Short mmCIF file of C-alpha atoms in Angstrom, two decimals:
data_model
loop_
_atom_site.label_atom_id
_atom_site.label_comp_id
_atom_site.label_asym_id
_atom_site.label_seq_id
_atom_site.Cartn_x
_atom_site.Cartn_y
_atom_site.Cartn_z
CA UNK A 1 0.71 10.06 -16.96
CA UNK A 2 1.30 7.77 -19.79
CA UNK A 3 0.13 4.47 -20.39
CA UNK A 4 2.50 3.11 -23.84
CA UNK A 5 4.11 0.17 -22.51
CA UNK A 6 7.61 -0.23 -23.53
CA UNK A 7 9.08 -3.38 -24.63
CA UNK A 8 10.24 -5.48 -21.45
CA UNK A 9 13.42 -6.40 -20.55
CA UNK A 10 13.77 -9.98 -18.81
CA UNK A 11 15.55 -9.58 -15.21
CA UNK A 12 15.85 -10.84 -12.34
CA UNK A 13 13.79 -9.25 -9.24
CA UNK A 14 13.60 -9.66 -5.59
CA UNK A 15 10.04 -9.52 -3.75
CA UNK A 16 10.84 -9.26 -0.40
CA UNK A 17 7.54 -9.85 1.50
CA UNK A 18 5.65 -13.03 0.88
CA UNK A 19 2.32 -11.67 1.72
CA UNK A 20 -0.92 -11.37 -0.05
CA UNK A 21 0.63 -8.13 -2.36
CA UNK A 22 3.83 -9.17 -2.58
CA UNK A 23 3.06 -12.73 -3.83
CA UNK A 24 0.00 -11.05 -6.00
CA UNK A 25 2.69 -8.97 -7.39
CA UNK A 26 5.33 -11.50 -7.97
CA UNK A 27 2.71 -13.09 -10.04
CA UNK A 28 2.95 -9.94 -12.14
CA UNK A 29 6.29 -9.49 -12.20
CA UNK A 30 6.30 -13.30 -14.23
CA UNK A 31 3.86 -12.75 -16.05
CA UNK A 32 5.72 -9.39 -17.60
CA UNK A 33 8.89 -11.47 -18.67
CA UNK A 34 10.73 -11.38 -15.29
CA UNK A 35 12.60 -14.00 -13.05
CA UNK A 36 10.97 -13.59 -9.64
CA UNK A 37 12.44 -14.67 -6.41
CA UNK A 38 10.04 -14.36 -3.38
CA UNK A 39 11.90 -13.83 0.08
CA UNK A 40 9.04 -15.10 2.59
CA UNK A 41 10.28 -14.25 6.59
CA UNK A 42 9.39 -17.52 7.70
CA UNK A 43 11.39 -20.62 6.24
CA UNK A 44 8.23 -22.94 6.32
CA UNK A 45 6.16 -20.68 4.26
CA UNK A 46 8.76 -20.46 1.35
CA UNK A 47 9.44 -24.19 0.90
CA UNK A 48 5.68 -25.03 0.72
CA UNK A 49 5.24 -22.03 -2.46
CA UNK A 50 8.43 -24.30 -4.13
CA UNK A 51 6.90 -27.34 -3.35
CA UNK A 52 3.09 -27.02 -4.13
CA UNK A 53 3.58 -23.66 -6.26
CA UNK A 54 1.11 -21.84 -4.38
CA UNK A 55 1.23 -19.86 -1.45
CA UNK A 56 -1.16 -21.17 0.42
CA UNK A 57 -1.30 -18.88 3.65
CA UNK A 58 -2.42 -16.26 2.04
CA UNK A 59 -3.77 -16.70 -1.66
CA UNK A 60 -4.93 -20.38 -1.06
CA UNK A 61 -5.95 -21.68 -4.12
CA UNK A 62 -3.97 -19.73 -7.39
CA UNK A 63 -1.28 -21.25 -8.93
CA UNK A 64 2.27 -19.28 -9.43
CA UNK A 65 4.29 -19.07 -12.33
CA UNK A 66 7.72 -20.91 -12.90
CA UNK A 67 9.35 -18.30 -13.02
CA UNK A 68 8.56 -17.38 -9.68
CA UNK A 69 10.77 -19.12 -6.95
CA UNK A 70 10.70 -18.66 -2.99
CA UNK A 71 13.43 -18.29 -0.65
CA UNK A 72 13.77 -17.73 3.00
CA UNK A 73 17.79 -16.50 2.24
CA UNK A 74 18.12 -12.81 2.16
CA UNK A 75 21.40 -13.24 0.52
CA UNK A 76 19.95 -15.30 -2.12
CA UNK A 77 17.47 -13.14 -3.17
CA UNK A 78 19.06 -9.91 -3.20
CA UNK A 79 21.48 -11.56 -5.49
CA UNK A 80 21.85 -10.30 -9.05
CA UNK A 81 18.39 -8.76 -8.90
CA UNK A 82 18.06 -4.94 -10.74
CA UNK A 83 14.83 -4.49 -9.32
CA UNK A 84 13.49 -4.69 -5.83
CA UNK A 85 10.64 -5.04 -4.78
CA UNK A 86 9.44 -3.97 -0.88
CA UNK A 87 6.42 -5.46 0.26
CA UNK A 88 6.57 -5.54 4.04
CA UNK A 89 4.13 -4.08 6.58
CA UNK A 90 5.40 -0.20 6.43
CA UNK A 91 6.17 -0.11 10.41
CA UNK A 92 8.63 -2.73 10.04
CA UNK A 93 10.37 -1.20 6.89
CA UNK A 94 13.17 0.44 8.95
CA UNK A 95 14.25 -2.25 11.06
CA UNK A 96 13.82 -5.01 7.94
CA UNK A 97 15.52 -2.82 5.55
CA UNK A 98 18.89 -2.24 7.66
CA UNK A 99 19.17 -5.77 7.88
CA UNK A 100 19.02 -6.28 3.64
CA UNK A 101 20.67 -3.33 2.26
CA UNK A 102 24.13 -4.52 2.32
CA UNK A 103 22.73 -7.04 0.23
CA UNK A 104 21.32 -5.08 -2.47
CA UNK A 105 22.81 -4.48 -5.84
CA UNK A 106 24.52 -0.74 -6.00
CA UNK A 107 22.62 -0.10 -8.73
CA UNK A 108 19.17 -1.63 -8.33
CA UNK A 109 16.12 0.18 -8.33
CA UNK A 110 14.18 -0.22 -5.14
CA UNK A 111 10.30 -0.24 -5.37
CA UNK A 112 7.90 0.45 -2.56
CA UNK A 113 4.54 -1.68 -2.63
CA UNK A 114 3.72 -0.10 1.24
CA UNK A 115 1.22 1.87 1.57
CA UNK A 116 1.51 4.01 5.19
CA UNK A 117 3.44 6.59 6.80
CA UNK A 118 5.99 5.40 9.61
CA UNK A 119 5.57 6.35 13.31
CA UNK A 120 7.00 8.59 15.19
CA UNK A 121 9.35 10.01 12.22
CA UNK A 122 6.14 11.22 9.79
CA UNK A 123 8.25 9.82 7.07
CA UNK A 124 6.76 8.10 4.04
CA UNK A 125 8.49 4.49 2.63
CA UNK A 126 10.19 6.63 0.10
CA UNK A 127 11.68 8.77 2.12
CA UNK A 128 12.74 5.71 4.74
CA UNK A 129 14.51 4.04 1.84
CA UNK A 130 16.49 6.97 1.16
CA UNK A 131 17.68 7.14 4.95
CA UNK A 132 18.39 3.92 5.33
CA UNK A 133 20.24 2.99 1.79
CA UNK A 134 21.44 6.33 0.93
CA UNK A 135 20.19 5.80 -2.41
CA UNK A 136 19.16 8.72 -4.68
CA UNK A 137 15.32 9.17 -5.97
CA UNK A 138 16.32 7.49 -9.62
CA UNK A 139 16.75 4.57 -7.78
CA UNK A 140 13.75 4.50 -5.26
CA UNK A 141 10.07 4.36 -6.97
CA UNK A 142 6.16 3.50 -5.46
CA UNK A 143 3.54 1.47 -7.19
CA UNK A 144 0.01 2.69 -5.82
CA UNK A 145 -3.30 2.37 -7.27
CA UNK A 146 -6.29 0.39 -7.19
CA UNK A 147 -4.95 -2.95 -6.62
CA UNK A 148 -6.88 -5.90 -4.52
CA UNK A 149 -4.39 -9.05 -4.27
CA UNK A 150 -6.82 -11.52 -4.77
CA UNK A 151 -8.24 -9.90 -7.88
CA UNK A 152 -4.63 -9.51 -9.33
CA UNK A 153 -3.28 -12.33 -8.52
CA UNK A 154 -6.63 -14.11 -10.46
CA UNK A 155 -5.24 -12.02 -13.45
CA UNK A 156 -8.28 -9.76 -13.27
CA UNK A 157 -7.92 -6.74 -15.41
CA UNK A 158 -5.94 -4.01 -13.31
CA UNK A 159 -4.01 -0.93 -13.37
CA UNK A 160 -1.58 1.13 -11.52
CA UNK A 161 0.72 4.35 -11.52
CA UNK A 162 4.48 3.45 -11.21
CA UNK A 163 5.63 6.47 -9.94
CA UNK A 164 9.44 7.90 -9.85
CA UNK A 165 11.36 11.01 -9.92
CA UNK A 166 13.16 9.93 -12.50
CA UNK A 167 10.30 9.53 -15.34
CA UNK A 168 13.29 7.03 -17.59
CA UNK A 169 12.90 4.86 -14.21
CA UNK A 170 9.44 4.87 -14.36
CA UNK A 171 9.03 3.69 -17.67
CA UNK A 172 11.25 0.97 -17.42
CA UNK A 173 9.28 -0.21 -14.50
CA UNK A 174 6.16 0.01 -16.79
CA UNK A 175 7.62 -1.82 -19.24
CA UNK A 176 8.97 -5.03 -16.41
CA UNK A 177 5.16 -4.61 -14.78
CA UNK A 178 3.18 -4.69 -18.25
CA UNK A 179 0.93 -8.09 -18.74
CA UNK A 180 -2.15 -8.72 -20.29
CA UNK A 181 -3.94 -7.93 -17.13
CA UNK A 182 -1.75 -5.56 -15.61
CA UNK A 183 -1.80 -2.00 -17.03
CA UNK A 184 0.53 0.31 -15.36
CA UNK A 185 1.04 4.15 -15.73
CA UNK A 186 3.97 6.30 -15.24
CA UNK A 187 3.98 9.01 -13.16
CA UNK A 188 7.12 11.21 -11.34
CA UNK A 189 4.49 12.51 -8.99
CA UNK A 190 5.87 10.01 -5.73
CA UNK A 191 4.75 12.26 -2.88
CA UNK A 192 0.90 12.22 -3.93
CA UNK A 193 1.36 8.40 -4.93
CA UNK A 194 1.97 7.83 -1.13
CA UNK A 195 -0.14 10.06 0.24
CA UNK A 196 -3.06 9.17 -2.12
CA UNK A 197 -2.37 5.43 -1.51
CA UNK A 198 -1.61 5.58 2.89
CA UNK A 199 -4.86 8.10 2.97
CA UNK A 200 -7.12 6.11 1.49
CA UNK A 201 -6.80 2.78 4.18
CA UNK A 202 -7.56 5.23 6.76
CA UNK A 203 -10.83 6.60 4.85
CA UNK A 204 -11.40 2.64 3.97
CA UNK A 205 -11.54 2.00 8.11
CA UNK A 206 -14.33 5.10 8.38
CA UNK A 207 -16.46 3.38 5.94
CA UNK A 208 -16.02 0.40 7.20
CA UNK A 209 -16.90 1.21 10.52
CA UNK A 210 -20.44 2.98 9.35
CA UNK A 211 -21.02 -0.41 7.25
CA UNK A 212 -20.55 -2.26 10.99
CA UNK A 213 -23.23 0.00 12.15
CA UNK A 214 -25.38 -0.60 9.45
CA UNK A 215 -25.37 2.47 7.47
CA UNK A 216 -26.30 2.27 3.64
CA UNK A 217 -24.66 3.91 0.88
CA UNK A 218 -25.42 7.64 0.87
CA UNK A 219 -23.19 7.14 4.67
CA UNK A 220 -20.46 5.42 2.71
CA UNK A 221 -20.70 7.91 -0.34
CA UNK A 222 -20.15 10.96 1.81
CA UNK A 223 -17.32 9.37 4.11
CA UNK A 224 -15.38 8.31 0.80
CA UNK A 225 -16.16 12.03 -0.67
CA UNK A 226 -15.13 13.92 2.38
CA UNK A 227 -11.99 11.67 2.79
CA UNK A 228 -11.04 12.43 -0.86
CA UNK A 229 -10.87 16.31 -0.18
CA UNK A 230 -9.30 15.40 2.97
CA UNK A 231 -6.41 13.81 0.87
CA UNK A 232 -5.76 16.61 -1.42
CA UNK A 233 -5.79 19.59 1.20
CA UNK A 234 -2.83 17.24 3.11
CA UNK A 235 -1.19 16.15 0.00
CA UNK A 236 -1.21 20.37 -1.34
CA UNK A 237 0.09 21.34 1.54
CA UNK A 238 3.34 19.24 1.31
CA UNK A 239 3.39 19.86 -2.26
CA UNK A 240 1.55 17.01 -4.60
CA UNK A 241 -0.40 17.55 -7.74
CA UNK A 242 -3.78 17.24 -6.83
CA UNK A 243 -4.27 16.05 -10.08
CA UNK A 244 -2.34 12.66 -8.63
CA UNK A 245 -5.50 12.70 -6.18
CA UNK A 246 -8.11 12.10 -8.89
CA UNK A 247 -6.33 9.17 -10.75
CA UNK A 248 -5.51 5.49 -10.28
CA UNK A 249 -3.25 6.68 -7.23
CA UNK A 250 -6.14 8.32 -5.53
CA UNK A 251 -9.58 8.19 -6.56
CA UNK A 252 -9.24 5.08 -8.15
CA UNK A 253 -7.17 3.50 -4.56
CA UNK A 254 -10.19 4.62 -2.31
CA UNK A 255 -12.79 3.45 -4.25
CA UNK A 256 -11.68 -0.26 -4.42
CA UNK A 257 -10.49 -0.06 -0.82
CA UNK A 258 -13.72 1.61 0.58
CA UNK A 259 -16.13 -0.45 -1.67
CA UNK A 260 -14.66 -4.04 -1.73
CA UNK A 261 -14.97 -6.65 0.88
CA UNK A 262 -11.61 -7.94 0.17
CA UNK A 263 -10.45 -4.61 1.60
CA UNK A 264 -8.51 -5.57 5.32
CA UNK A 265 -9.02 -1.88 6.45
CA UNK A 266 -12.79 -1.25 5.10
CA UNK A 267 -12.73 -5.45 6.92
CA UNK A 268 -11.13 -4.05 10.11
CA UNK A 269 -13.38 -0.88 10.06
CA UNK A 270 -16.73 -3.16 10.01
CA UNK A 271 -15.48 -5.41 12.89
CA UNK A 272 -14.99 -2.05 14.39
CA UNK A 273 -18.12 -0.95 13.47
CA UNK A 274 -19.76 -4.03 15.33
CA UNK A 275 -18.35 -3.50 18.44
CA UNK A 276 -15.15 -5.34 18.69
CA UNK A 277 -12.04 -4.08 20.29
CA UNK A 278 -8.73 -3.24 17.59
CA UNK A 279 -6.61 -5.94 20.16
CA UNK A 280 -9.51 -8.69 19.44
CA UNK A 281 -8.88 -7.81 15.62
CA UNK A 282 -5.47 -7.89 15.84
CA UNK A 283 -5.63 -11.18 17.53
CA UNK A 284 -8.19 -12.96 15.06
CA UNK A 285 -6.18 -11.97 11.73
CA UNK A 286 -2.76 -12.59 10.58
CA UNK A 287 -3.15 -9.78 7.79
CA UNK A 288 -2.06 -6.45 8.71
CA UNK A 289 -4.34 -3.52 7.84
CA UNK A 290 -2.02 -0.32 7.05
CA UNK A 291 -4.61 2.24 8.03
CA UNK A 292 -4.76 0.95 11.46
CA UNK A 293 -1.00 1.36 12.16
CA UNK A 294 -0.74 4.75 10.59
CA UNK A 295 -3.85 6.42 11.26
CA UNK A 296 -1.81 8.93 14.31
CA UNK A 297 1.10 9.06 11.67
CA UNK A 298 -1.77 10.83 9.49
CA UNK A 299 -3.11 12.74 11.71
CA UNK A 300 0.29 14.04 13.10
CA UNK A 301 1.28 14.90 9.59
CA UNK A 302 -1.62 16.44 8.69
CA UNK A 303 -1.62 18.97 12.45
CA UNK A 304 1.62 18.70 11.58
CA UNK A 305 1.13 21.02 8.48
CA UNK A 306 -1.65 23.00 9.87
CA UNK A 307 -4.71 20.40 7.81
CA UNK A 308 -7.76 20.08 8.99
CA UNK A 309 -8.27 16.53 8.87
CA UNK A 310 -11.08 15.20 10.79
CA UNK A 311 -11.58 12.04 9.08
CA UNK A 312 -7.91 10.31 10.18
CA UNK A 313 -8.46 12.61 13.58
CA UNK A 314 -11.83 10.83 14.42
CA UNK A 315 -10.63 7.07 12.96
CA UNK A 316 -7.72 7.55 15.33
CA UNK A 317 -9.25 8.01 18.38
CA UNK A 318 -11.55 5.11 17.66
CA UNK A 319 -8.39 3.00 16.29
CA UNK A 320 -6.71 3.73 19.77
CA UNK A 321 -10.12 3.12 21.90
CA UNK A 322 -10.73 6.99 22.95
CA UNK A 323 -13.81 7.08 20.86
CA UNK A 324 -17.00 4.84 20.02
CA UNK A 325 -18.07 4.32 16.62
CA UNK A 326 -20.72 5.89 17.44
CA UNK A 327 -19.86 8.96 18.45
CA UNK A 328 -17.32 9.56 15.66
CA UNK A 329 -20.35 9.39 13.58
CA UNK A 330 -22.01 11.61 15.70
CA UNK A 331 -19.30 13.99 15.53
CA UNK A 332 -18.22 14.18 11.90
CA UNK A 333 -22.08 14.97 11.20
CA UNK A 334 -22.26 17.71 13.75
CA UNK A 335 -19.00 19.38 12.32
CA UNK A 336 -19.98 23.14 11.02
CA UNK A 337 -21.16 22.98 7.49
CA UNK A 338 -18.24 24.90 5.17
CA UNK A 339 -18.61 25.17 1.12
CA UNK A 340 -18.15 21.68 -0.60
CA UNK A 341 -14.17 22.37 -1.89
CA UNK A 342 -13.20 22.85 2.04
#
């Protein structure tokens, strides 16, 4: 990876997803020299960020830039832009993404901000894009890394791996994400980007759930550990550098996810962990946390390539109500003991 920024070049981009990232991110996006135009799904939502400059649903509070305008017109936003950004739930990716691409620019660079692995198909958002737009992998790139929307969009001190087959791609991504308190790295490593960065919300909901049951941090330290190693046999197997595993992408993504509050799947996990049901925490939030939806994605990848991979086994049968807490506890300590690197 590298980490010279090079000089920016003003353009226009399209954030499509007016959510807690994709706003955070738009905030980035300004703040590197770009003009930002935020498509938010529901009408309503993008008049009140043009009106009071802050989107208030989700990141109550912090102010956005003027370059940064909102739209609920698809058409609009797609319009001109070289970049674009995709920052909707991954589930709904597919369907969402049919709908826009005859709006996109030929030639614009689509970047994934999702961090799961669809259902049913196995695929990751990379590989989605490609089906759905045809386009080729110098035009489809992942940001992934240790990156808490609340913190960013308060212009905390952050970084990130841009990461695209096409390492020219990449840095010119660098270069339109760069900002005083945005650091991004370059990377053409996309398939342990993803992996690192959908693994680590379904190790975030583990340690989560033994924080709900009251367990301290030796608990926590192990889960996050054992979930790391986890990550890297999977992501070997399909071909990643493991190396990917132990930066920003992966390390650095599940220790802010497991450790921080502001975390929705380590959140979800607790509520778990204290007893409620997923539909009662699916009922009480409007945020959507990614591990919960892709957990069985996970898990059918990894069986899928022959991975052990009790961690996203155990959180899924909990996620889907065929396990307590409790025993998933229970039974990830009374595994067999193997050598540490297994």
């Amino acid at each position: 990876m590298t980490s010279t920024p090079h000089a920016a070049s003003r353009g226009k981009v399209a954030v499509l997803g007016a959510g807690s990232w994709g706003t955070a991110f738009s905030i980035v996006l300004a703040d590197g020299g770009n003009d930002v135009t935020l498509w938010a799904r529901r009408e309503e939502v993008a008049a009140a960020i043009n009106a009071e400059r802050e989107n208030a649903d989700y990141l109550h509070g912090i102010q956005l830039p003027p370059t940064v305008s909102a739209t609920h017109d698809i058409e609009k936003a797609l319009h001109g832009a070289d970049v674009v950004v995709l920052a909707t739930p991954s589930q709904t990716l597919r369907d969402n993404l049919t709908t826009w691409a005859p709006f996109i620019e030929p030639d614009a660079v689509m970047v994934s901000l999702m961090k799961g692995v669809e259902l049913g198909t196995l695929n990751r958002m990379s590989e989605v894009i490609h089906q759905v737009t045809d386009a080729g992998p110098e035009r489809i790139a992942v940001i992934s890394g240790p990156n808490l929307a609340k913190e960013i969009a308060r212009r905390e001190p952050a970084a990130s791996v841009v990461a695209c087959a096409d390492e020219d791609v990449a840095k010119m991504l660098q270069a339109r994400c760069h900002s005083p308190a945005f650091r991004p790295y370059t990377s053409v490593d996309v398939l342990g980007c993803e992996l690192g960065g959908a693994y680590k919300n379904v190790v975030g909901l583990g340690v989560g759930m033994a924080v709900g049951l009251g367990f301290g941090d030796n608990t926590t330290a192990s889960l996050i550990t054992r979930g790391l190693a986890e990550t890297a046999r999977l992501a070997m197997k399909l071909g990643a550098n493991p190396l990917t595993l132990m930066g920003l992408a992966g390390l650095g993504d599940l220790v802010a996810t497991c450790s921080s509050p502001l975390s929705r799947n380590r959140s979800f996990g607790e509520k778990l962990g204290r007893g409620l049901t997923t539909d009662e925490i699916y009922a009480s939030t409007r945020q959507v946390a990614e591990g919960a939806k892709s957990c069985s994605s996970l898990r059918a990848l990894a069986e899928k390539s022959d991975c052990d991979a009790p961690v996203a086994r155990y959180v899924d049968d909990v996620v889907a109500g065929r396990m307590t807490v409790t025993d998933m506890m229970d039974t990830i300590l009374a595994r067999d003991t193997k050598s540490e690197m297994e």
